[in-house]
PDB file of C-alpha atoms and ligand atoms in Angstrom:
ATOM      1  CA  MET A   1      25.157  98.512 274.567  1.00 42.00           C
ATOM      2  CA  LYS A   2      22.189  96.723 276.266  1.00 43.00           C
ATOM      3  CA  LYS A   3      20.822  96.076 272.894  1.00 45.00           C
ATOM      4  CA  ASN A   4      23.914  94.572 271.336  1.00 47.00           C
ATOM      5  CA  LEU A   5      24.344  92.487 274.403  1.00 46.00           C
ATOM      6  CA  LEU A   6      20.988  90.971 273.961  1.00 44.00           C
ATOM      7  CA  LYS A   7      21.777  90.300 270.419  1.00 46.00           C
ATOM      8  CA  ILE A   8      25.003  88.590 271.341  1.00 46.00           C
ATOM      9  CA  ILE A   9      22.994  86.278 273.737  1.00 46.00           C
ATOM     10  CA  ALA A  10      20.444  85.763 271.196  1.00 47.00           C
ATOM     11  CA  LEU A  11      22.986  84.756 268.575  1.00 46.00           C
ATOM     12  CA  THR A  12      24.796  82.378 271.002  1.00 46.00           C
ATOM     13  CA  VAL A  13      21.604  80.811 272.082  1.00 45.00           C
ATOM     14  CA  ALA A  14      20.786  80.325 268.334  1.00 46.00           C
ATOM     15  CA  SER A  15      24.181  78.792 267.620  1.00 45.00           C
ATOM     16  CA  ILE A  16      23.960  76.466 270.582  1.00 44.00           C
ATOM     17  CA  MET A  17      20.575  75.326 269.534  1.00 44.00           C
ATOM     18  CA  ALA A  18      21.843  74.754 265.863  1.00 43.00           C
ATOM     19  CA  VAL A  19      24.776  72.806 267.065  1.00 40.00           C
ATOM     20  CA  SER A  20      22.499  70.822 269.323  1.00 41.00           C
ATOM     21  CA  VAL A  21      20.083  70.016 266.406  1.00 38.00           C
ATOM     22  CA  MET A  22      23.004  69.114 264.135  1.00 40.00           C
ATOM     23  CA  SER A  23      24.476  66.700 266.798  1.00 39.00           C
ATOM     24  CA  SER A  24      21.045  65.163 267.501  1.00 39.00           C
ATOM     25  CA  CYS A  25      20.715  64.673 263.786  1.00 39.00           C
ATOM     26  CA  GLY A  26      24.019  63.112 263.848  1.00 37.00           C
ATOM     27  CA  SER A  27      23.201  60.671 266.712  1.00 38.00           C
ATOM     28  CA  LYS A  28      19.762  59.803 264.932  1.00 39.00           C
ATOM     29  CA  LYS A  29      21.686  58.843 261.850  1.00 38.00           C
ATOM     30  CA  ASP A  30      24.198  56.747 263.930  1.00 40.00           C
ATOM     31  CA  ALA A  31      20.996  54.944 265.468  1.00 42.00           C
ATOM     32  CA  ASP A  32      19.594  54.242 261.968  1.00 41.00           C
ATOM     33  CA  THR A  33      22.894  52.909 260.762  1.00 42.00           C
ATOM     34  CA  GLU A  34      23.097  50.846 263.810  1.00 41.00           C
ATOM     35  CA  ALA A  35      19.567  49.452 263.310  1.00 43.00           C
ATOM     36  CA  GLU A  36      20.535  48.410 259.716  1.00 53.00           C
ATOM     37  CA  GLY A  37      23.870  47.231 260.888  1.00 59.00           C
ATOM     38  CA  THR A  38      25.461  44.036 262.256  1.00 72.00           C
ATOM     39  CA  ASN A  39      22.823  43.623 264.845  1.00 92.00           C
ATOM     40  CA  THR A  40      20.024  43.463 262.726  1.00 97.00           C
ATOM     41  CA  LEU A  41      18.917  40.248 260.945  1.00 98.00           C
ATOM     42  CA  THR A  42      17.043  41.195 257.821  1.00 98.00           C
ATOM     43  CA  MET A  43      14.592  38.746 256.385  1.00 98.00           C
ATOM     44  CA  ALA A  44      13.109  39.128 252.850  1.00 98.00           C
ATOM     45  CA  THR A  45       9.640  37.463 252.456  1.00 98.00           C
ATOM     46  CA  ASN A  46       6.369  37.807 250.346  1.00 97.00           C
ATOM     47  CA  ALA A  47       3.632  38.314 252.789  1.00 97.00           C
ATOM     48  CA  GLU A  48       0.940  36.854 250.734  1.00 95.00           C
ATOM     49  CA  PHE A  49       1.409  33.280 252.049  1.00 96.00           C
ATOM     50  CA  PRO A  50      -0.791  32.409 255.036  1.00 95.00           C
ATOM     51  CA  PRO A  51       0.011  30.893 257.448  1.00 97.00           C
ATOM     52  CA  TYR A  52       3.512  31.287 256.972  1.00 98.00           C
ATOM     53  CA  GLU A  53       3.533  35.033 256.227  1.00 98.00           C
ATOM     54  CA  TYR A  54       0.694  37.438 256.002  1.00 97.00           C
ATOM     55  CA  TYR A  55      -0.396  40.679 257.157  1.00 97.00           C
ATOM     56  CA  ASP A  56      -2.288  41.217 260.287  1.00 97.00           C
ATOM     57  CA  GLY A  57      -2.968  45.076 259.949  1.00 97.00           C
ATOM     58  CA  LYS A  58       0.266  46.481 259.441  1.00 96.00           C
ATOM     59  CA  ASP A  59       2.220  43.641 260.899  1.00 97.00           C
ATOM     60  CA  ILE A  60       3.670  40.730 259.034  1.00 98.00           C
ATOM     61  CA  VAL A  61       2.891  37.650 261.081  1.00 98.00           C
ATOM     62  CA  GLY A  62       2.919  33.911 260.593  1.00 98.00           C
ATOM     63  CA  ILE A  63       5.071  30.834 261.252  1.00 98.00           C
ATOM     64  CA  ASP A  64       8.298  32.273 259.246  1.00 98.00           C
ATOM     65  CA  ALA A  65       7.839  35.538 260.919  1.00 98.00           C
ATOM     66  CA  GLU A  66       7.824  34.158 264.419  1.00 98.00           C
ATOM     67  CA  VAL A  67      10.393  31.481 263.779  1.00 98.00           C
ATOM     68  CA  ALA A  68      12.832  34.104 262.155  1.00 98.00           C
ATOM     69  CA  ALA A  69      12.095  36.208 265.283  1.00 98.00           C
ATOM     70  CA  ALA A  70      13.094  33.335 267.614  1.00 98.00           C
ATOM     71  CA  ILE A  71      16.257  32.661 265.532  1.00 98.00           C
ATOM     72  CA  ALA A  72      17.151  36.422 265.725  1.00 98.00           C
ATOM     73  CA  ASP A  73      16.561  36.276 269.605  1.00 97.00           C
ATOM     74  CA  LYS A  74      19.012  33.198 269.865  1.00 97.00           C
ATOM     75  CA  LEU A  75      21.613  35.126 267.700  1.00 97.00           C
ATOM     76  CA  GLY A  76      21.129  38.248 269.853  1.00 97.00           C
ATOM     77  CA  MET A  77      19.855  40.124 266.920  1.00 97.00           C
ATOM     78  CA  GLU A  78      16.941  42.318 265.988  1.00 97.00           C
ATOM     79  CA  LEU A  79      14.636  40.895 263.234  1.00 98.00           C
ATOM     80  CA  LYS A  80      13.541  43.272 260.359  1.00 98.00           C
ATOM     81  CA  ILE A  81      11.181  41.891 257.984  1.00 98.00           C
ATOM     82  CA  VAL A  82      10.955  43.330 254.308  1.00 98.00           C
ATOM     83  CA  ASP A  83       7.905  42.414 252.089  1.00 98.00           C
ATOM     84  CA  THR A  84       8.873  41.898 248.484  1.00 96.00           C
ATOM     85  CA  ALA A  85       7.841  39.956 245.137  1.00 95.00           C
ATOM     86  CA  PHE A  86       8.567  36.313 245.791  1.00 96.00           C
ATOM     87  CA  ASP A  87      10.530  35.944 242.624  1.00 94.00           C
ATOM     88  CA  SER A  88      12.847  38.700 243.738  1.00 96.00           C
ATOM     89  CA  ILE A  89      13.824  37.103 246.947  1.00 98.00           C
ATOM     90  CA  ILE A  90      16.623  34.932 245.782  1.00 98.00           C
ATOM     91  CA  PRO A  91      18.325  37.579 243.661  1.00 98.00           C
ATOM     92  CA  ALA A  92      18.090  40.025 246.756  1.00 98.00           C
ATOM     93  CA  ILE A  93      19.763  37.341 248.963  1.00 98.00           C
ATOM     94  CA  GLN A  94      22.463  36.723 246.354  1.00 98.00           C
ATOM     95  CA  ALA A  95      22.933  40.647 245.960  1.00 97.00           C
ATOM     96  CA  LYS A  96      23.345  40.644 249.894  1.00 96.00           C
ATOM     97  CA  LYS A  97      20.478  43.060 250.117  1.00 98.00           C
ATOM     98  CA  TYR A  98      18.997  40.874 252.890  1.00 98.00           C
ATOM     99  CA  ASP A  99      20.543  38.381 255.213  1.00 98.00           C
ATOM    100  CA  ILE A 100      17.890  35.609 254.835  1.00 98.00           C
ATOM    101  CA  GLY A 101      15.016  34.758 252.529  1.00 98.00           C
ATOM    102  CA  MET A 102      12.195  33.037 254.452  1.00 98.00           C
ATOM    103  CA  ALA A 103       8.921  32.602 252.551  1.00 98.00           C
ATOM    104  CA  GLY A 104       7.750  28.992 252.802  1.00 98.00           C
ATOM    105  CA  MET A 105      10.480  28.581 250.051  1.00 98.00           C
ATOM    106  CA  THR A 106      10.950  25.184 248.511  1.00 98.00           C
ATOM    107  CA  VAL A 107      14.433  23.844 248.293  1.00 98.00           C
ATOM    108  CA  ASN A 108      15.123  22.760 244.784  1.00 97.00           C
ATOM    109  CA  ASP A 109      18.274  22.263 242.492  1.00 97.00           C
ATOM    110  CA  GLU A 110      17.987  25.387 240.638  1.00 96.00           C
ATOM    111  CA  ARG A 111      17.839  27.498 243.852  1.00 98.00           C
ATOM    112  CA  LEU A 112      20.594  25.470 245.358  1.00 98.00           C
ATOM    113  CA  GLU A 113      22.813  26.851 242.531  1.00 98.00           C
ATOM    114  CA  GLN A 114      22.007  30.382 243.582  1.00 98.00           C
ATOM    115  CA  VAL A 115      21.880  30.316 247.382  1.00 98.00           C
ATOM    116  CA  ASN A 116      22.478  27.967 250.216  1.00 98.00           C
ATOM    117  CA  PHE A 117      19.653  26.620 252.399  1.00 98.00           C
ATOM    118  CA  SER A 118      19.387  25.831 255.888  1.00 98.00           C
ATOM    119  CA  GLN A 119      18.091  22.563 257.266  1.00 98.00           C
ATOM    120  CA  PRO A 120      14.446  22.076 256.128  1.00 98.00           C
ATOM    121  CA  TYR A 121      11.781  23.276 258.807  1.00 97.00           C
ATOM    122  CA  ALA A 122       8.586  22.255 257.247  1.00 97.00           C
ATOM    123  CA  LYS A 123       7.148  19.956 254.608  1.00 97.00           C
ATOM    124  CA  GLY A 124       5.204  21.615 251.831  1.00 97.00           C
ATOM    125  CA  VAL A 125       2.764  20.012 249.379  1.00 97.00           C
ATOM    126  CA  GLN A 126       1.807  21.238 245.985  1.00 98.00           C
ATOM    127  CA  VAL A 127      -1.862  20.948 245.616  1.00 98.00           C
ATOM    128  CA  VAL A 128      -4.596  21.575 243.207  1.00 98.00           C
ATOM    129  CA  ILE A 129      -7.566  23.858 243.970  1.00 98.00           C
ATOM    130  CA  VAL A 130     -10.677  23.611 241.749  1.00 98.00           C
ATOM    131  CA  LYS A 131     -14.273  24.662 241.874  1.00 98.00           C
ATOM    132  CA  GLU A 132     -16.402  22.104 243.638  1.00 97.00           C
ATOM    133  CA  ASP A 133     -18.224  21.120 240.341  1.00 97.00           C
ATOM    134  CA  SER A 134     -14.888  20.917 238.467  1.00 97.00           C
ATOM    135  CA  ASP A 135     -14.349  18.284 235.883  1.00 95.00           C
ATOM    136  CA  ILE A 136     -10.725  17.900 237.271  1.00 97.00           C
ATOM    137  CA  THR A 137     -11.063  15.285 239.876  1.00 97.00           C
ATOM    138  CA  ASP A 138      -7.591  14.104 240.176  1.00 96.00           C
ATOM    139  CA  VAL A 139      -4.199  15.631 239.595  1.00 97.00           C
ATOM    140  CA  ASP A 140      -3.735  13.143 236.660  1.00 96.00           C
ATOM    141  CA  ASP A 141      -6.522  14.908 234.752  1.00 97.00           C
ATOM    142  CA  LEU A 142      -4.122  17.578 234.239  1.00 97.00           C
ATOM    143  CA  PHE A 143      -1.618  15.218 232.362  1.00 96.00           C
ATOM    144  CA  ALA A 144      -4.450  13.240 230.446  1.00 95.00           C
ATOM    145  CA  GLU A 145      -3.739  13.174 226.669  1.00 93.00           C
ATOM    146  CA  GLY A 146      -5.481  15.899 224.850  1.00 93.00           C
ATOM    147  CA  SER A 147      -6.354  17.918 227.856  1.00 93.00           C
ATOM    148  CA  LYS A 148      -6.066  21.665 227.645  1.00 95.00           C
ATOM    149  CA  HIS A 149      -6.438  23.257 230.912  1.00 97.00           C
ATOM    150  CA  ASN A 150      -5.617  26.728 231.930  1.00 98.00           C
ATOM    151  CA  VAL A 151      -3.667  26.619 235.271  1.00 98.00           C
ATOM    152  CA  GLY A 152      -3.280  29.526 237.548  1.00 98.00           C
ATOM    153  CA  VAL A 153       0.010  29.891 239.737  1.00 98.00           C
ATOM    154  CA  GLN A 154       2.033  32.414 241.537  1.00 96.00           C
ATOM    155  CA  THR A 155       4.907  33.600 239.433  1.00 96.00           C
ATOM    156  CA  GLY A 156       8.329  31.891 240.169  1.00 96.00           C
ATOM    157  CA  THR A 157       7.007  29.387 242.582  1.00 97.00           C
ATOM    158  CA  THR A 158       7.594  25.674 242.355  1.00 98.00           C
ATOM    159  CA  GLY A 159       3.875  25.382 241.291  1.00 98.00           C
ATOM    160  CA  ASP A 160       4.934  27.683 238.246  1.00 98.00           C
ATOM    161  CA  ILE A 161       8.110  25.692 237.545  1.00 97.00           C
ATOM    162  CA  TYR A 162       6.199  22.198 237.566  1.00 97.00           C
ATOM    163  CA  THR A 163       3.242  23.264 235.548  1.00 98.00           C
ATOM    164  CA  THR A 164       5.323  25.165 233.082  1.00 98.00           C
ATOM    165  CA  GLU A 165       7.336  22.050 232.278  1.00 97.00           C
ATOM    166  CA  ASP A 166       4.546  19.275 232.817  1.00 97.00           C
ATOM    167  CA  ILE A 167       1.621  21.149 231.172  1.00 97.00           C
ATOM    168  CA  GLU A 168       2.758  24.153 229.118  1.00 97.00           C
ATOM    169  CA  SER A 169       5.865  22.600 227.651  1.00 97.00           C
ATOM    170  CA  ALA A 170       4.014  19.408 227.114  1.00 96.00           C
ATOM    171  CA  ASP A 171       1.206  21.116 225.053  1.00 97.00           C
ATOM    172  CA  LEU A 172      -1.377  20.019 227.666  1.00 97.00           C
ATOM    173  CA  GLY A 173      -2.576  23.440 228.382  1.00 97.00           C
ATOM    174  CA  THR A 174      -1.525  26.847 229.367  1.00 98.00           C
ATOM    175  CA  VAL A 175      -0.268  28.626 232.630  1.00 98.00           C
ATOM    176  CA  SER A 176      -1.462  31.856 233.899  1.00 98.00           C
ATOM    177  CA  ARG A 177       1.020  33.603 236.196  1.00 98.00           C
ATOM    178  CA  PHE A 178      -0.032  35.944 238.957  1.00 96.00           C
ATOM    179  CA  ASN A 179       1.815  37.986 241.512  1.00 93.00           C
ATOM    180  CA  LYS A 180      -0.167  36.660 244.476  1.00 94.00           C
ATOM    181  CA  GLY A 181      -1.719  33.227 245.171  1.00 96.00           C
ATOM    182  CA  ALA A 182      -4.925  35.170 246.133  1.00 96.00           C
ATOM    183  CA  ASP A 183      -4.999  36.648 242.706  1.00 97.00           C
ATOM    184  CA  ALA A 184      -4.863  33.229 240.961  1.00 98.00           C
ATOM    185  CA  VAL A 185      -7.644  32.124 243.307  1.00 98.00           C
ATOM    186  CA  GLU A 186      -9.760  35.130 242.335  1.00 98.00           C
ATOM    187  CA  ALA A 187      -9.113  34.062 238.690  1.00 98.00           C
ATOM    188  CA  LEU A 188     -10.513  30.584 239.491  1.00 98.00           C
ATOM    189  CA  LYS A 189     -13.622  31.939 241.011  1.00 98.00           C
ATOM    190  CA  ILE A 190     -14.512  33.699 237.713  1.00 98.00           C
ATOM    191  CA  ASP A 191     -13.487  30.877 235.553  1.00 98.00           C
ATOM    192  CA  LYS A 192     -10.429  32.689 234.008  1.00 98.00           C
ATOM    193  CA  VAL A 193      -8.394  29.603 234.995  1.00 98.00           C
ATOM    194  CA  ASP A 194      -9.507  25.963 235.632  1.00 98.00           C
ATOM    195  CA  CYS A 195      -7.475  25.359 238.707  1.00 98.00           C
ATOM    196  CA  VAL A 196      -4.655  26.675 240.909  1.00 98.00           C
ATOM    197  CA  VAL A 197      -1.460  24.860 241.801  1.00 98.00           C
ATOM    198  CA  ILE A 198      -0.180  26.110 245.125  1.00 98.00           C
ATOM    199  CA  ASP A 199       1.219  25.067 248.457  1.00 98.00           C
ATOM    200  CA  ASN A 200      -1.293  23.167 250.827  1.00 97.00           C
ATOM    201  CA  GLU A 201      -1.381  25.591 253.747  1.00 97.00           C
ATOM    202  CA  PRO A 202      -2.137  28.695 251.679  1.00 97.00           C
ATOM    203  CA  ALA A 203      -4.507  26.401 249.742  1.00 98.00           C
ATOM    204  CA  LYS A 204      -6.413  25.674 252.859  1.00 97.00           C
ATOM    205  CA  ALA A 205      -6.472  29.176 253.876  1.00 95.00           C
ATOM    206  CA  PHE A 206      -7.819  30.343 250.534  1.00 97.00           C
ATOM    207  CA  VAL A 207     -10.567  27.584 250.275  1.00 97.00           C
ATOM    208  CA  GLU A 208     -11.747  28.420 253.642  1.00 96.00           C
ATOM    209  CA  LYS A 209     -12.273  31.949 252.586  1.00 95.00           C
ATOM    210  CA  ASN A 210     -13.951  31.157 249.453  1.00 96.00           C
ATOM    211  CA  PRO A 211     -17.009  28.904 249.490  1.00 96.00           C
ATOM    212  CA  GLY A 212     -17.393  26.833 246.348  1.00 97.00           C
ATOM    213  CA  LEU A 213     -13.776  25.751 246.113  1.00 98.00           C
ATOM    214  CA  LYS A 214     -12.112  22.613 247.253  1.00 98.00           C
ATOM    215  CA  ILE A 215      -8.441  20.968 247.263  1.00 98.00           C
ATOM    216  CA  LEU A 216      -8.182  17.747 245.255  1.00 98.00           C
ATOM    217  CA  ASP A 217      -7.316  14.675 247.388  1.00 96.00           C
ATOM    218  CA  THR A 218      -4.464  14.049 245.172  1.00 94.00           C
ATOM    219  CA  ALA A 219      -1.206  15.856 245.517  1.00 95.00           C
ATOM    220  CA  TYR A 220       1.019  17.489 242.826  1.00 96.00           C
ATOM    221  CA  ALA A 221       4.340  17.221 244.564  1.00 97.00           C
ATOM    222  CA  ASP A 222       6.002  16.912 248.165  1.00 97.00           C
ATOM    223  CA  GLU A 223       8.690  19.489 249.127  1.00 98.00           C
ATOM    224  CA  ASP A 224      10.763  20.805 251.987  1.00 98.00           C
ATOM    225  CA  TYR A 225      10.839  24.316 253.116  1.00 98.00           C
ATOM    226  CA  ALA A 226      14.215  26.000 254.199  1.00 98.00           C
ATOM    227  CA  ILE A 227      15.794  29.296 254.918  1.00 98.00           C
ATOM    228  CA  ALA A 228      17.886  30.919 252.009  1.00 98.00           C
ATOM    229  CA  VAL A 229      21.191  32.580 252.857  1.00 98.00           C
ATOM    230  CA  ALA A 230      23.885  33.988 250.430  1.00 98.00           C
ATOM    231  CA  LYS A 231      26.381  31.209 249.161  1.00 98.00           C
ATOM    232  CA  ASP A 232      29.391  32.604 251.010  1.00 96.00           C
ATOM    233  CA  ASN A 233      27.664  33.526 254.381  1.00 97.00           C
ATOM    234  CA  THR A 234      28.351  30.069 255.836  1.00 97.00           C
ATOM    235  CA  GLU A 235      28.986  31.614 259.143  1.00 97.00           C
ATOM    236  CA  LEU A 236      25.120  32.903 259.264  1.00 98.00           C
ATOM    237  CA  LEU A 237      24.081  29.491 257.977  1.00 98.00           C
ATOM    238  CA  ASP A 238      25.729  27.533 260.584  1.00 98.00           C
ATOM    239  CA  LYS A 239      24.267  29.874 263.212  1.00 98.00           C
ATOM    240  CA  ILE A 240      20.839  29.697 261.814  1.00 98.00           C
ATOM    241  CA  ASN A 241      20.997  25.768 261.770  1.00 98.00           C
ATOM    242  CA  SER A 242      22.060  25.692 265.314  1.00 98.00           C
ATOM    243  CA  ALA A 243      19.298  28.077 266.361  1.00 98.00           C
ATOM    244  CA  LEU A 244      16.795  25.841 264.525  1.00 98.00           C
ATOM    245  CA  ASP A 245      18.306  22.653 266.316  1.00 98.00           C
ATOM    246  CA  GLU A 246      17.576  24.495 269.741  1.00 98.00           C
ATOM    247  CA  LEU A 247      14.250  25.675 268.633  1.00 98.00           C
ATOM    248  CA  LYS A 248      13.151  22.232 267.597  1.00 97.00           C
ATOM    249  CA  ALA A 249      14.588  20.618 270.510  1.00 98.00           C
ATOM    250  CA  ASP A 250      13.050  22.930 273.256  1.00 96.00           C
ATOM    251  CA  GLY A 251       9.665  22.824 271.668  1.00 97.00           C
ATOM    252  CA  THR A 252       9.496  26.462 270.819  1.00 97.00           C
ATOM    253  CA  PHE A 253       9.368  25.767 267.103  1.00 98.00           C
ATOM    254  CA  GLN A 254       6.273  23.282 267.408  1.00 97.00           C
ATOM    255  CA  LYS A 255       4.638  25.700 269.681  1.00 97.00           C
ATOM    256  CA  ILE A 256       4.666  28.365 266.775  1.00 98.00           C
ATOM    257  CA  VAL A 257       3.621  25.848 264.379  1.00 97.00           C
ATOM    258  CA  ASP A 258       0.674  24.766 266.464  1.00 97.00           C
ATOM    259  CA  LYS A 259      -0.370  28.368 266.884  1.00 96.00           C
ATOM    260  CA  TYR A 260      -0.905  28.805 263.166  1.00 96.00           C
ATOM    261  CA  ILE A 261      -1.823  25.157 261.817  1.00 94.00           C
ATOM    262  CA  THR A 262      -4.419  23.381 263.818  1.00 82.00           C
ATOM    263  CA  ALA A 263      -4.838  19.552 262.925  1.00 65.00           C
ATOM    264  CA  LYS A 264      -8.065  19.121 260.875  1.00 51.00           C
TER     265      LYS A 264
HETATM  266  N1  LIG B 301       6.805  26.758 248.148  1.00 65.57           N
HETATM  267  C1  LIG B 301       6.716  27.523 246.907  1.00 65.57           C
HETATM  268  C2  LIG B 301       8.001  27.892 246.277  1.00 65.57           C
HETATM  269  O1  LIG B 301       9.017  27.754 247.048  1.00 65.57           O
HETATM  270  C3  LIG B 301       5.823  28.681 246.987  1.00 65.57           C
HETATM  271  C4  LIG B 301       6.284  29.758 248.195  1.00 65.57           C
HETATM  272  C5  LIG B 301       5.563  30.998 248.165  1.00 65.57           C
HETATM  273  O2  LIG B 301       4.662  31.302 247.355  1.00 65.57           O
HETATM  274  N2  LIG B 301       5.942  31.892 249.145  1.00 65.57           N
HETATM  275  O3  LIG B 301       8.175  28.206 245.230  1.00 65.57           O
END
């Protein structure tokens, strides 16, 4: 009898524990769902683009990461940053996989057909990185009749788009495409490419890290960076634009930029 009673108690304790484990699983699941839910602003980026987005240890930091966090804060949302290939950001935004694409992303007509962009928040310049002793001394050397340069770019970027049209299609050379800007720079160092066409701020960061390289004084193109949002998500777009207005007006935006870009 006593033995049976103990057995019943043991079984009861076990079933209470089982129920409590089940319910704690349940609440954990709810918490996860909530974390991905309406109160989370998901940002797709490509964290290979200093000083806009790059890794500091395990964290993605940079101007875009901090501006997005400040926007999320204004919207009363939690920011979640997802690192992905640059050329998969726009398709993912179109598919509503993430709320915003922020990756030093240039506004252009082709992309405007696929997504909406916020107001511009930065100027970008496509520049040319060469070795210090390169025979390419001006951007126009790339378009000179009979020239045959091999140009390194990051896949799907405007540097890729421009050089494919201006150089490859014009039979003035070839374009080598890399997953990361840093890989294109490595190729330049070992003479696999003659130059790299890339945005000015990452270019500065790469040249600083790699002695023997320089940026040409003449620029390839001027651009605007903005935040990509799905076409039909105009409500979020409006909120982001208002948040950007506020962050620009109260000095927060400039403070973030100054933290990462020092006037040289
Ligand atoms: N500004 C360029 C573009 O939008 C490059 C951006 C990037 O490599 N993150 O294509």
